[in-house]
JSON list of N, CA and C in Angstrom, two decimals:
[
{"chain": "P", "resi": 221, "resn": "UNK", "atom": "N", "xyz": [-6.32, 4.77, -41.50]},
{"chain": "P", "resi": 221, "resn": "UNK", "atom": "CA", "xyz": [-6.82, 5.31, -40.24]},
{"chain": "P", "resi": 221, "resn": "UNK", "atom": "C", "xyz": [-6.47, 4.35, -39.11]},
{"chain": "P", "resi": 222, "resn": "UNK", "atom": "N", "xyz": [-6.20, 4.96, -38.12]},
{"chain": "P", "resi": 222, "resn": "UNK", "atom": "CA", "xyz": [-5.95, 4.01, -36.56]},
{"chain": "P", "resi": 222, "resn": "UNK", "atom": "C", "xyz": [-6.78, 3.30, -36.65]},
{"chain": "P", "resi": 223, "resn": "UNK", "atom": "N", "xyz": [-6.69, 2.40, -35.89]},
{"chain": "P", "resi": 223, "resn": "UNK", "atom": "CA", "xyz": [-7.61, 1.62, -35.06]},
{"chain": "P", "resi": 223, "resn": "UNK", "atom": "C", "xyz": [-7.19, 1.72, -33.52]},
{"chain": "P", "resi": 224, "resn": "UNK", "atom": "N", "xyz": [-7.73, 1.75, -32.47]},
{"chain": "P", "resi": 224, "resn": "UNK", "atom": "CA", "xyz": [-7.06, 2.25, -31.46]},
{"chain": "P", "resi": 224, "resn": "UNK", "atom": "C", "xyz": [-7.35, 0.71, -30.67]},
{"chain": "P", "resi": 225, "resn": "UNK", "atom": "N", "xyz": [-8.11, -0.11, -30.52]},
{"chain": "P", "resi": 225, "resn": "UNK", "atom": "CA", "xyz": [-8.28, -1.03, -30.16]},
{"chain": "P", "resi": 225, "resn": "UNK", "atom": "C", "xyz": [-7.73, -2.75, -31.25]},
{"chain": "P", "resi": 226, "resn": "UNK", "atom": "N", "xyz": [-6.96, -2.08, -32.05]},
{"chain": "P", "resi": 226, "resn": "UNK", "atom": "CA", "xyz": [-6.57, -3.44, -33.19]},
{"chain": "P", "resi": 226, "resn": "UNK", "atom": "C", "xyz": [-5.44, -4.18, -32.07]},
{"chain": "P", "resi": 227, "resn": "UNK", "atom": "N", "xyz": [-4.95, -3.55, -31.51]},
{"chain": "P", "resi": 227, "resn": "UNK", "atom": "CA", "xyz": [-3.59, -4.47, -30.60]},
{"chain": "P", "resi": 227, "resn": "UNK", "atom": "C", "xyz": [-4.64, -4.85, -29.34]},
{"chain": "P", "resi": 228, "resn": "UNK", "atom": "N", "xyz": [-5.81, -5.01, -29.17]},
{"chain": "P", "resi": 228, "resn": "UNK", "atom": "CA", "xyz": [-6.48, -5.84, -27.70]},
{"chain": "P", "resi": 228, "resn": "UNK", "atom": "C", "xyz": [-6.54, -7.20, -28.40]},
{"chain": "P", "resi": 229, "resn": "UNK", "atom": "N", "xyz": [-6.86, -8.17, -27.99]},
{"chain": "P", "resi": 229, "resn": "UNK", "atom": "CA", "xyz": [-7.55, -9.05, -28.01]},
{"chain": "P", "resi": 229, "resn": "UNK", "atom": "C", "xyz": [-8.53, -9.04, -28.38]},
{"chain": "P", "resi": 230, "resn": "UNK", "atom": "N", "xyz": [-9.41, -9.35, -29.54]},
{"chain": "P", "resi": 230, "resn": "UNK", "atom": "CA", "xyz": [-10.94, -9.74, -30.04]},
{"chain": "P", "resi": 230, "resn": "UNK", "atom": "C", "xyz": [-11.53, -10.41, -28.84]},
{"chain": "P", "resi": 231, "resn": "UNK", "atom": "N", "xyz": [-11.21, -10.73, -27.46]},
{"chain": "P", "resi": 231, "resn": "UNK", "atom": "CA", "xyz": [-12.22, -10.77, -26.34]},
{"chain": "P", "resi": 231, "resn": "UNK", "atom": "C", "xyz": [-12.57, -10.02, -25.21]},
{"chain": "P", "resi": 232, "resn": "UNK", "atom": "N", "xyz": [-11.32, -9.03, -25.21]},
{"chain": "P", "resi": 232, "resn": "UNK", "atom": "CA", "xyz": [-11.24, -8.11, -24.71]},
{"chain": "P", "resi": 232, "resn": "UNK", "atom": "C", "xyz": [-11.67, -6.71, -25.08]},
{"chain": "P", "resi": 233, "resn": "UNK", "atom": "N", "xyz": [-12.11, -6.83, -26.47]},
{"chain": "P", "resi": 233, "resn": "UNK", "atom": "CA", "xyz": [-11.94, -5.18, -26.83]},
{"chain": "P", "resi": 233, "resn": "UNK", "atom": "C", "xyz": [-13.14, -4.29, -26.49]},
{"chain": "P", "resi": 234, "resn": "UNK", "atom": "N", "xyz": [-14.30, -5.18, -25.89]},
{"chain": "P", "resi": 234, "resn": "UNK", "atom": "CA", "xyz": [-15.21, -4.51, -25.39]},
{"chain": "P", "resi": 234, "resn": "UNK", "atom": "C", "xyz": [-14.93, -3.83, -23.81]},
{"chain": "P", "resi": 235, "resn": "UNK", "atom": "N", "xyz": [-14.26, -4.38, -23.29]},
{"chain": "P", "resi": 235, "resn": "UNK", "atom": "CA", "xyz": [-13.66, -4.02, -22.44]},
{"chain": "P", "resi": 235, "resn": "UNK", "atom": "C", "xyz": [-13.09, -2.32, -21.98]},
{"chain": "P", "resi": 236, "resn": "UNK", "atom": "N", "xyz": [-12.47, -1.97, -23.35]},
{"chain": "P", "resi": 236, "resn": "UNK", "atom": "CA", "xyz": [-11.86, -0.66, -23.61]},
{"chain": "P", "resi": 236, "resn": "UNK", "atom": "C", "xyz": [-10.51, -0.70, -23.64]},
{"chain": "P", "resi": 237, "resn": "UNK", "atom": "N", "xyz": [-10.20, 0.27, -24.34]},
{"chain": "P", "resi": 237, "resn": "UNK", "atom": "CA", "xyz": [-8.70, 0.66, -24.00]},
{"chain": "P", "resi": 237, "resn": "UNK", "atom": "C", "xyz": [-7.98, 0.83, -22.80]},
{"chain": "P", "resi": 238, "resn": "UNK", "atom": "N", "xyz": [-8.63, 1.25, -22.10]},
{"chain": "P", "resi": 238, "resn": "UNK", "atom": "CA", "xyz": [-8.11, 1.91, -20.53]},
{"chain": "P", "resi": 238, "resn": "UNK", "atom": "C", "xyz": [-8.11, 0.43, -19.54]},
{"chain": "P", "resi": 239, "resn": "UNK", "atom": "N", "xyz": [-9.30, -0.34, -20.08]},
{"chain": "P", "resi": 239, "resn": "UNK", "atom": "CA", "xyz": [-8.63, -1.41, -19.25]},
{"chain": "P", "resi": 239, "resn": "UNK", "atom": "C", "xyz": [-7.67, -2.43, -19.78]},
{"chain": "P", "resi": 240, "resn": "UNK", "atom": "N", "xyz": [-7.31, -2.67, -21.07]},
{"chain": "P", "resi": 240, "resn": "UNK", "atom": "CA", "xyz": [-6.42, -3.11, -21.61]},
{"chain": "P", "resi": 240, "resn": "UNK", "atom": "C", "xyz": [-5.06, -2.50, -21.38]},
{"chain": "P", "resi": 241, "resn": "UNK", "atom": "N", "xyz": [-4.89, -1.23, -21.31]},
{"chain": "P", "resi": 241, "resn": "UNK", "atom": "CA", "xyz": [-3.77, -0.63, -20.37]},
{"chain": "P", "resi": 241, "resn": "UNK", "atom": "C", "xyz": [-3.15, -0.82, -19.14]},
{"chain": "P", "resi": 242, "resn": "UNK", "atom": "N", "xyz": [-4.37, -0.69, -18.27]},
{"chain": "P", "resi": 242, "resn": "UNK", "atom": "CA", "xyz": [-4.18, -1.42, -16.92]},
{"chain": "P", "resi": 242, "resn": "UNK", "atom": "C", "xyz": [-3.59, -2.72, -16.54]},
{"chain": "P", "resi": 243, "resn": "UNK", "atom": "N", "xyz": [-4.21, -3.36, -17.63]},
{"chain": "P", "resi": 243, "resn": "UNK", "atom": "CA", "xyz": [-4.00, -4.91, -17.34]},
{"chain": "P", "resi": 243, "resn": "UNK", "atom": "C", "xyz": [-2.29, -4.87, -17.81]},
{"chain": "P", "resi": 244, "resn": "UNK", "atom": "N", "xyz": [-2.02, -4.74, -18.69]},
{"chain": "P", "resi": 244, "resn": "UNK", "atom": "CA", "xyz": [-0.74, -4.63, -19.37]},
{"chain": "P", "resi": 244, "resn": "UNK", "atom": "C", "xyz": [0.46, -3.89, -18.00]},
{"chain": "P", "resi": 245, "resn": "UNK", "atom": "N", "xyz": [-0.24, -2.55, -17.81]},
{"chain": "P", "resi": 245, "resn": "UNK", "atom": "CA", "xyz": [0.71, -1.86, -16.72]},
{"chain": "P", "resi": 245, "resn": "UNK", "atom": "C", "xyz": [0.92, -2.86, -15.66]},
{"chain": "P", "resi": 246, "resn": "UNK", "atom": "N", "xyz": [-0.12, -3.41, -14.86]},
{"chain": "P", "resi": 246, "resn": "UNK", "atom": "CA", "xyz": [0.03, -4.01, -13.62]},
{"chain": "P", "resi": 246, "resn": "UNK", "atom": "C", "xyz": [1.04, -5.75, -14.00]},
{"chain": "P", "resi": 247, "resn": "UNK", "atom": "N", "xyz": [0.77, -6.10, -15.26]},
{"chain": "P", "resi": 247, "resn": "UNK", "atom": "CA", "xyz": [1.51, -7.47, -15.39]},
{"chain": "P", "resi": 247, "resn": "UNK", "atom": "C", "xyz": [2.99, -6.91, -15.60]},
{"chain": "P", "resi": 248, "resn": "UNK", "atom": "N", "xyz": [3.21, -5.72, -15.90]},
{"chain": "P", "resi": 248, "resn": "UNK", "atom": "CA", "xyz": [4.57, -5.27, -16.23]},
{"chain": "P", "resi": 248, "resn": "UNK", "atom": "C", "xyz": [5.25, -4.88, -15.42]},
{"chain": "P", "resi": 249, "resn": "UNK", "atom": "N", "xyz": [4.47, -4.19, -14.23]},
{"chain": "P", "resi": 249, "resn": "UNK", "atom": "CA", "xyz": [5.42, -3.85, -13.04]},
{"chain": "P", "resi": 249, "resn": "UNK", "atom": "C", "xyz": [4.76, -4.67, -12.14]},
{"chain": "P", "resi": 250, "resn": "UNK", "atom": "N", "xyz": [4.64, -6.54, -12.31]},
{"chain": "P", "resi": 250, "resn": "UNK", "atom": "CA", "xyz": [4.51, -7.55, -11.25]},
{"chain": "P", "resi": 250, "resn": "UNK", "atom": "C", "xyz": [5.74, -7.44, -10.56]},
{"chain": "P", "resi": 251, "resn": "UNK", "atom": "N", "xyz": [5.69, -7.90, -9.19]},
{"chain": "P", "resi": 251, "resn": "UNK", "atom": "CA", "xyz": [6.87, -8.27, -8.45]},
{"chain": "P", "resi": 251, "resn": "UNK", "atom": "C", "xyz": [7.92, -9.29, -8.78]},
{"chain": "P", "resi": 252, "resn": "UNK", "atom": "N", "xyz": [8.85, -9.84, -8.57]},
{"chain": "P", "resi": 252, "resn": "UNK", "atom": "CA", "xyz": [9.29, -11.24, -9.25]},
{"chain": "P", "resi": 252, "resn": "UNK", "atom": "C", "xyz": [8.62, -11.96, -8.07]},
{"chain": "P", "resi": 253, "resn": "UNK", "atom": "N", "xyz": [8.58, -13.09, -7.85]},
{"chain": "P", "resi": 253, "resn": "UNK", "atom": "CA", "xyz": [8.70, -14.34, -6.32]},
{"chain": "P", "resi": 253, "resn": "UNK", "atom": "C", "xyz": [9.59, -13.55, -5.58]},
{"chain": "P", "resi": 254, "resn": "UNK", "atom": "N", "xyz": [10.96, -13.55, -5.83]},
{"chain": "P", "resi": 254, "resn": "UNK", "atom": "CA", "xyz": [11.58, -13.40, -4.83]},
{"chain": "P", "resi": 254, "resn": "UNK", "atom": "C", "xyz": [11.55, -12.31, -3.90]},
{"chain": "P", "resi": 255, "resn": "UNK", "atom": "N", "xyz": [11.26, -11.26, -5.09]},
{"chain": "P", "resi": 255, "resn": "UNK", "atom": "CA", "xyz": [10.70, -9.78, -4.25]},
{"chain": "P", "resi": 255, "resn": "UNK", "atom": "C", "xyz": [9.85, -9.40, -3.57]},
{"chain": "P", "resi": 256, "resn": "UNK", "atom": "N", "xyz": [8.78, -10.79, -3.40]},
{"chain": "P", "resi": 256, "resn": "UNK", "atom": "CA", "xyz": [7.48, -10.57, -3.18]},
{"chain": "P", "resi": 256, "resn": "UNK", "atom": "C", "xyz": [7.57, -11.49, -1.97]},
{"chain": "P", "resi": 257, "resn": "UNK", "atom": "N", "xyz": [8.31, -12.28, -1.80]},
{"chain": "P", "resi": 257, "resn": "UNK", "atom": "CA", "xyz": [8.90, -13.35, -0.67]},
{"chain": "P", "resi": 257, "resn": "UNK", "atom": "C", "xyz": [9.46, -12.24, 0.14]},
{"chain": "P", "resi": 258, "resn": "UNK", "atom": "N", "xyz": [10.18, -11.22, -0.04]},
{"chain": "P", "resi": 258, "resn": "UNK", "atom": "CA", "xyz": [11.01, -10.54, 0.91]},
{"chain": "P", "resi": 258, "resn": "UNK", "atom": "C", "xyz": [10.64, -9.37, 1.43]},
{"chain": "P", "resi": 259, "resn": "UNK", "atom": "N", "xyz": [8.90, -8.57, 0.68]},
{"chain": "P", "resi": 259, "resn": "UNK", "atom": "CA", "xyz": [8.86, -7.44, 0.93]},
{"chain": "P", "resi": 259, "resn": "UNK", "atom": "C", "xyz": [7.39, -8.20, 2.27]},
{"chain": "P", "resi": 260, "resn": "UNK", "atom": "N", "xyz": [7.20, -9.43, 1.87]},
{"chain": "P", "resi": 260, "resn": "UNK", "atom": "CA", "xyz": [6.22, -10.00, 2.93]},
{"chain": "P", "resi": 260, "resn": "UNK", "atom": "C", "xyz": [4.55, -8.92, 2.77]},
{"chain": "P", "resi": 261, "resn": "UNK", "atom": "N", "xyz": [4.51, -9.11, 2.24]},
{"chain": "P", "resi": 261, "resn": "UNK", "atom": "CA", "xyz": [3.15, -7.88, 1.80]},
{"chain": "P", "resi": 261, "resn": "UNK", "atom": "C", "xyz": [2.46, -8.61, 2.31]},
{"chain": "P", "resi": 262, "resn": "UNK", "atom": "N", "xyz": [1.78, -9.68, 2.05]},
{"chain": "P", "resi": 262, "resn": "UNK", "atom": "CA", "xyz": [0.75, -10.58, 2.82]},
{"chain": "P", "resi": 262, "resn": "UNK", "atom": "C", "xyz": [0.70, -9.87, 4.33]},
{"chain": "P", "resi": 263, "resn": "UNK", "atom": "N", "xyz": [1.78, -10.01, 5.21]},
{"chain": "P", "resi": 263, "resn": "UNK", "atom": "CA", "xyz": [2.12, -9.97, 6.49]},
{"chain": "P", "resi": 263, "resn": "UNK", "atom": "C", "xyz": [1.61, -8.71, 6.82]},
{"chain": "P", "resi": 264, "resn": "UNK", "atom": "N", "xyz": [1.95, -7.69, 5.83]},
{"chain": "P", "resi": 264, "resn": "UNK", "atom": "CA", "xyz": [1.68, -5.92, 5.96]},
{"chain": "P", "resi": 264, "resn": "UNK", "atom": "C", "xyz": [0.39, -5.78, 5.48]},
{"chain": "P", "resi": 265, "resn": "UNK", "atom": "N", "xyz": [-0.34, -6.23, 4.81]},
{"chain": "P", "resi": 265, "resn": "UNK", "atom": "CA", "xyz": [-1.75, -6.03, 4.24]},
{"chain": "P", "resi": 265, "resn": "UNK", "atom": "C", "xyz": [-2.68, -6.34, 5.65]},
{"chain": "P", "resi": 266, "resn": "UNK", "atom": "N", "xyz": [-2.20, -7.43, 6.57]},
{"chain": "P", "resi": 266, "resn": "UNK", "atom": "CA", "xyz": [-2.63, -8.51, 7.30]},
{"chain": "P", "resi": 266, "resn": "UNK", "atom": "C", "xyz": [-2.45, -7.39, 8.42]},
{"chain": "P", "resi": 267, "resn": "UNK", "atom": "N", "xyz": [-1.76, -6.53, 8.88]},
{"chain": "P", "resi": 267, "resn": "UNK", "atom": "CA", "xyz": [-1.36, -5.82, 10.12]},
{"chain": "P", "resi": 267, "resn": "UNK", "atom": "C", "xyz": [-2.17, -4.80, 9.89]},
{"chain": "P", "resi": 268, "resn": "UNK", "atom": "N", "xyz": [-2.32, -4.24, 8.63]},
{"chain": "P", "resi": 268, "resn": "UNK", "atom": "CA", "xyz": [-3.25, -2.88, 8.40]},
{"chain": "P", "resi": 268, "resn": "UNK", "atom": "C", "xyz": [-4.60, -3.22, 8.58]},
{"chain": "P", "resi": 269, "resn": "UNK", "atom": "N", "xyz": [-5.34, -4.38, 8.39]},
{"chain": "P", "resi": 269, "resn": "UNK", "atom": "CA", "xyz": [-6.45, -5.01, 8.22]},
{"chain": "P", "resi": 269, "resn": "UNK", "atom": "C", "xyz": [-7.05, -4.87, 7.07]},
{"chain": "P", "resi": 270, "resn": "UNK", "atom": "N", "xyz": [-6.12, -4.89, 6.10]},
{"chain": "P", "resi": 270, "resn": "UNK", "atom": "CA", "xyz": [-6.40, -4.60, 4.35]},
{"chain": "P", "resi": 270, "resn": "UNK", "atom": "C", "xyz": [-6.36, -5.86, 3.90]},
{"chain": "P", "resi": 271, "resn": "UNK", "atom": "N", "xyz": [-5.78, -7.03, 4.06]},
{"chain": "P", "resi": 271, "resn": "UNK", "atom": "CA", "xyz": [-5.66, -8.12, 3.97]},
{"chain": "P", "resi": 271, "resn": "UNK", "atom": "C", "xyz": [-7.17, -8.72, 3.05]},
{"chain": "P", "resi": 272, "resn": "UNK", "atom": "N", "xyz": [-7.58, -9.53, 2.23]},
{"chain": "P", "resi": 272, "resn": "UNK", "atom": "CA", "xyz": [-8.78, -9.56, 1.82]},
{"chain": "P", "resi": 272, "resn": "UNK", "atom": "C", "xyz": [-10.19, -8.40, 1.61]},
{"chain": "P", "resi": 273, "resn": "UNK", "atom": "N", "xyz": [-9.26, -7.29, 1.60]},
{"chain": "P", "resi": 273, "resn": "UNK", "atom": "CA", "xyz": [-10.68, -6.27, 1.91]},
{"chain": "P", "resi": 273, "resn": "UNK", "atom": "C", "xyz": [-10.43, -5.23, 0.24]},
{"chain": "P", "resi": 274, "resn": "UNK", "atom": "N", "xyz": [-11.46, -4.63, -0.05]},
{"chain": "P", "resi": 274, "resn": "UNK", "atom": "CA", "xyz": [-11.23, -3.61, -1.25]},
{"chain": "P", "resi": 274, "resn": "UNK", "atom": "C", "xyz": [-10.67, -2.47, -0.53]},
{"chain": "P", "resi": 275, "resn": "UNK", "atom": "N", "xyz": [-9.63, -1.59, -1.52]},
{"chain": "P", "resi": 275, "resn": "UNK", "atom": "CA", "xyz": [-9.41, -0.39, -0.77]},
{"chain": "P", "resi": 275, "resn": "UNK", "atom": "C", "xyz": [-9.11, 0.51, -1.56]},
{"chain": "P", "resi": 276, "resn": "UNK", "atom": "N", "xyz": [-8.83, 1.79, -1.20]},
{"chain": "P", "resi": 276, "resn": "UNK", "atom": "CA", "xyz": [-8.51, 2.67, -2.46]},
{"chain": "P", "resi": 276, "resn": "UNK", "atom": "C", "xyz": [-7.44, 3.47, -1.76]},
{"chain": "P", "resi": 277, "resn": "UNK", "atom": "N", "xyz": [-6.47, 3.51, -2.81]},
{"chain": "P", "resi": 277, "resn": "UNK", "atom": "CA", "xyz": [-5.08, 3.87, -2.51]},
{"chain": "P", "resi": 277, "resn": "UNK", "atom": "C", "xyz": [-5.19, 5.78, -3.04]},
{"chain": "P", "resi": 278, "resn": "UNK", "atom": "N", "xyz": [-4.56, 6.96, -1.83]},
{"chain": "P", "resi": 278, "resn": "UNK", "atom": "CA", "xyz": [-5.00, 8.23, -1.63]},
{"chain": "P", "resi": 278, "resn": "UNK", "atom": "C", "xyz": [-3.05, 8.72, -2.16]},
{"chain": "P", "resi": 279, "resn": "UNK", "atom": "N", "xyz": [-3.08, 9.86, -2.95]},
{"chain": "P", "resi": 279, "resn": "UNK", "atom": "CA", "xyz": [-1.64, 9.92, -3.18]},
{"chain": "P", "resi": 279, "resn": "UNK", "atom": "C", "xyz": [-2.28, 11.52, -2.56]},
{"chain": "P", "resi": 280, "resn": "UNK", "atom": "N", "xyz": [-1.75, 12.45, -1.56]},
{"chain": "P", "resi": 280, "resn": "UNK", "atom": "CA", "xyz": [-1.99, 13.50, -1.25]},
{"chain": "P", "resi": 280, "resn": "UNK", "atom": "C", "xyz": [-0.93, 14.16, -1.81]},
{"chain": "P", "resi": 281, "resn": "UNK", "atom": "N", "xyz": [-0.79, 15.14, -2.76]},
{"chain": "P", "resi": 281, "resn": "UNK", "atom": "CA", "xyz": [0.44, 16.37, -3.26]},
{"chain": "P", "resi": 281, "resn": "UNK", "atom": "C", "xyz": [0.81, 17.19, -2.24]},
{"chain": "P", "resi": 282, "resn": "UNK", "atom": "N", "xyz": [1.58, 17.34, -1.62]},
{"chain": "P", "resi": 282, "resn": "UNK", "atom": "CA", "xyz": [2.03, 18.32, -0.37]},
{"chain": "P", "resi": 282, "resn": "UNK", "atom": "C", "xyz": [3.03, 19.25, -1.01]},
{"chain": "P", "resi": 283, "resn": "UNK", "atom": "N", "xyz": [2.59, 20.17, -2.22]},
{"chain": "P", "resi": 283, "resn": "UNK", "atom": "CA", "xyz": [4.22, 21.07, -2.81]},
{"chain": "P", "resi": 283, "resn": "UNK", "atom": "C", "xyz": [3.70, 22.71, -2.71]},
{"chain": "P", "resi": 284, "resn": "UNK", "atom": "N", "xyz": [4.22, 23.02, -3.66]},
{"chain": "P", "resi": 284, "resn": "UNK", "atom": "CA", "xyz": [4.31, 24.79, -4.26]},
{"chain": "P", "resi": 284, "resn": "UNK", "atom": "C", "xyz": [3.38, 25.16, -5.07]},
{"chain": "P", "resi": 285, "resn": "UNK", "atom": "N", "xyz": [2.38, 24.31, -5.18]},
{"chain": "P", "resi": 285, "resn": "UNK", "atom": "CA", "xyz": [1.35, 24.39, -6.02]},
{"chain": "P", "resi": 285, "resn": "UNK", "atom": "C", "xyz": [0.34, 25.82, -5.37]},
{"chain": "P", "resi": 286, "resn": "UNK", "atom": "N", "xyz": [0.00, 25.63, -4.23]},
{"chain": "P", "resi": 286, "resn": "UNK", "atom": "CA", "xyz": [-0.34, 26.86, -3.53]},
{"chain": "P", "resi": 286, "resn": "UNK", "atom": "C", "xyz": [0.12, 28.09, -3.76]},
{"chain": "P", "resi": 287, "resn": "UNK", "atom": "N", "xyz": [1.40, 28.30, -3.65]},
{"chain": "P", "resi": 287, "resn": "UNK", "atom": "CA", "xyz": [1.92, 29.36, -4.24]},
{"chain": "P", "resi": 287, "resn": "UNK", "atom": "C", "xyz": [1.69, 29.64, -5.75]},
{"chain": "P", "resi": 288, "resn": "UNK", "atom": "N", "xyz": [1.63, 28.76, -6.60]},
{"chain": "P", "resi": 288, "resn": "UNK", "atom": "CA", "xyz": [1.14, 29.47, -7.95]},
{"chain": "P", "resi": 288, "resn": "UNK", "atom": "C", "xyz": [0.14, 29.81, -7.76]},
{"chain": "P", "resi": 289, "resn": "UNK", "atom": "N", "xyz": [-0.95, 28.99, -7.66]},
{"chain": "P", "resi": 289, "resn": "UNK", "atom": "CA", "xyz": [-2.43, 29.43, -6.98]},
{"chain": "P", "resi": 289, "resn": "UNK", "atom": "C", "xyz": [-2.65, 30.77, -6.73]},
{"chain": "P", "resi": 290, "resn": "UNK", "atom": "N", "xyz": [-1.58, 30.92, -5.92]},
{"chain": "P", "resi": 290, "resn": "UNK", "atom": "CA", "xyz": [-2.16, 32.83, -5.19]},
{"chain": "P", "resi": 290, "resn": "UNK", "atom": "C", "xyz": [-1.71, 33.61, -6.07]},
{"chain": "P", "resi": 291, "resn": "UNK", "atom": "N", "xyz": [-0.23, 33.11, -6.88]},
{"chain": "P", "resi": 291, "resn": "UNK", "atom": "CA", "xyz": [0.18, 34.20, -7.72]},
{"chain": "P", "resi": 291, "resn": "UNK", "atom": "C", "xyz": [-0.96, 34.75, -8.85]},
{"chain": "P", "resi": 292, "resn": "UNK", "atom": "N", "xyz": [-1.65, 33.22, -9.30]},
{"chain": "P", "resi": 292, "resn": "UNK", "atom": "CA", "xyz": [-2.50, 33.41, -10.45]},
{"chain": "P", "resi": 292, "resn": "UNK", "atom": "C", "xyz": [-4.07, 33.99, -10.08]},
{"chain": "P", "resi": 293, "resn": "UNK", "atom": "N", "xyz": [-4.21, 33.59, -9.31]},
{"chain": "P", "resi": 293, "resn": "UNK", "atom": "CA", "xyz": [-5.87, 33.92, -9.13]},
{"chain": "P", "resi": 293, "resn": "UNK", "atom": "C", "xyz": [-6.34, 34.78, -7.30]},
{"chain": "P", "resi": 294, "resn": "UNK", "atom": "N", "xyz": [-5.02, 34.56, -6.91]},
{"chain": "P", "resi": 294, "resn": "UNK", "atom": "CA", "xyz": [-4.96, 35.85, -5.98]},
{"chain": "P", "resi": 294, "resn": "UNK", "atom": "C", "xyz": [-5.65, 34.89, -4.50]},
{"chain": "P", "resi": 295, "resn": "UNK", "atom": "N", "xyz": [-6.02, 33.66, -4.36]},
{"chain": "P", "resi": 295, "resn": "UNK", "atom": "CA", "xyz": [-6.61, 33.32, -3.86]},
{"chain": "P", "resi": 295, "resn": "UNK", "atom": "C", "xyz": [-5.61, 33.17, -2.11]},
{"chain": "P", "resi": 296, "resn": "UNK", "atom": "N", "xyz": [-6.39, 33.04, -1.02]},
{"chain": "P", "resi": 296, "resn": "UNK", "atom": "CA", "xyz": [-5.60, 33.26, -0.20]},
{"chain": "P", "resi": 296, "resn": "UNK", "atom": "C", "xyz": [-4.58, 32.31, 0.36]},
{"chain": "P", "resi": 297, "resn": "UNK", "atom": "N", "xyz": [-4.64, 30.98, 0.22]},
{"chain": "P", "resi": 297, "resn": "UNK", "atom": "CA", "xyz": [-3.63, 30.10, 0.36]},
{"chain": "P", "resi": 297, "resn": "UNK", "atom": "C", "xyz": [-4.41, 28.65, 0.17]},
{"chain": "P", "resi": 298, "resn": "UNK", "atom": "N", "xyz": [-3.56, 27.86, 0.62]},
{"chain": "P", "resi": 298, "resn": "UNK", "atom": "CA", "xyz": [-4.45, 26.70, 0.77]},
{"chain": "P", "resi": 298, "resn": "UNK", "atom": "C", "xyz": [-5.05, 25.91, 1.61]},
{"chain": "P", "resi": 299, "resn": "UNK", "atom": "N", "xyz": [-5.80, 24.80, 0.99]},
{"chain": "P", "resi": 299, "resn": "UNK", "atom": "CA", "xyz": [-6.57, 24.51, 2.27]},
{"chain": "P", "resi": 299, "resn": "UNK", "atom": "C", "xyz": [-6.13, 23.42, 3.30]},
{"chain": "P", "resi": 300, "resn": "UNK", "atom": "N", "xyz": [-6.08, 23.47, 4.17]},
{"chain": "P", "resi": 300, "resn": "UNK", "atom": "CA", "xyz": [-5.42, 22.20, 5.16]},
{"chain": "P", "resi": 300, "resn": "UNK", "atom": "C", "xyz": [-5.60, 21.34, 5.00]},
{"chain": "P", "resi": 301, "resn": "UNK", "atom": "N", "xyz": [-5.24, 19.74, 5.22]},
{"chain": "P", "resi": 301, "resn": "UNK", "atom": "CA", "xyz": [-5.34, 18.69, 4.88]},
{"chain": "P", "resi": 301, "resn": "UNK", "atom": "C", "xyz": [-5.70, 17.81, 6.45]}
]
């Protein structure tokens, strides 16, 4: 039988899976130095006033999804953003 938590760490595994994922995703797609020297993020975090602050990042879908919508459930379009 699986174990779904046998590949965490024995200090981590209380933690969960999902954050053992996370952690893994975000060290995997780190920046290198040099990329991180050139995209100046500090500078851009610092102009937004995000700089030291918590924030939560919004991905809005803008597609054709509406249109299935009406095809399927008849509904009248969508809602504005």
């Amino acid at each position: 039988e699986a174990q779904p938590l046998a590949w965490v760490p024995p200090e981590h595994q209380s933690k969960g899976l999902f954050w053992w994922r996370a952690v893994l995703s975000a060290f995997l797609m780190r920046f290198t130095p040099e990329m991180e020297k050139s995209l100046d993020l500090d500078a851009k975090m610092d102009a937004m006033g995000l700089k030291g602050q918590p924030y939560i990042g919004v991905h809005v879908r803008r597609g054709d999804s509406c249109v299935k919508w009406k095809a399927l459930f008849g509904a009248t379009g969508c809602l504005g953003v």
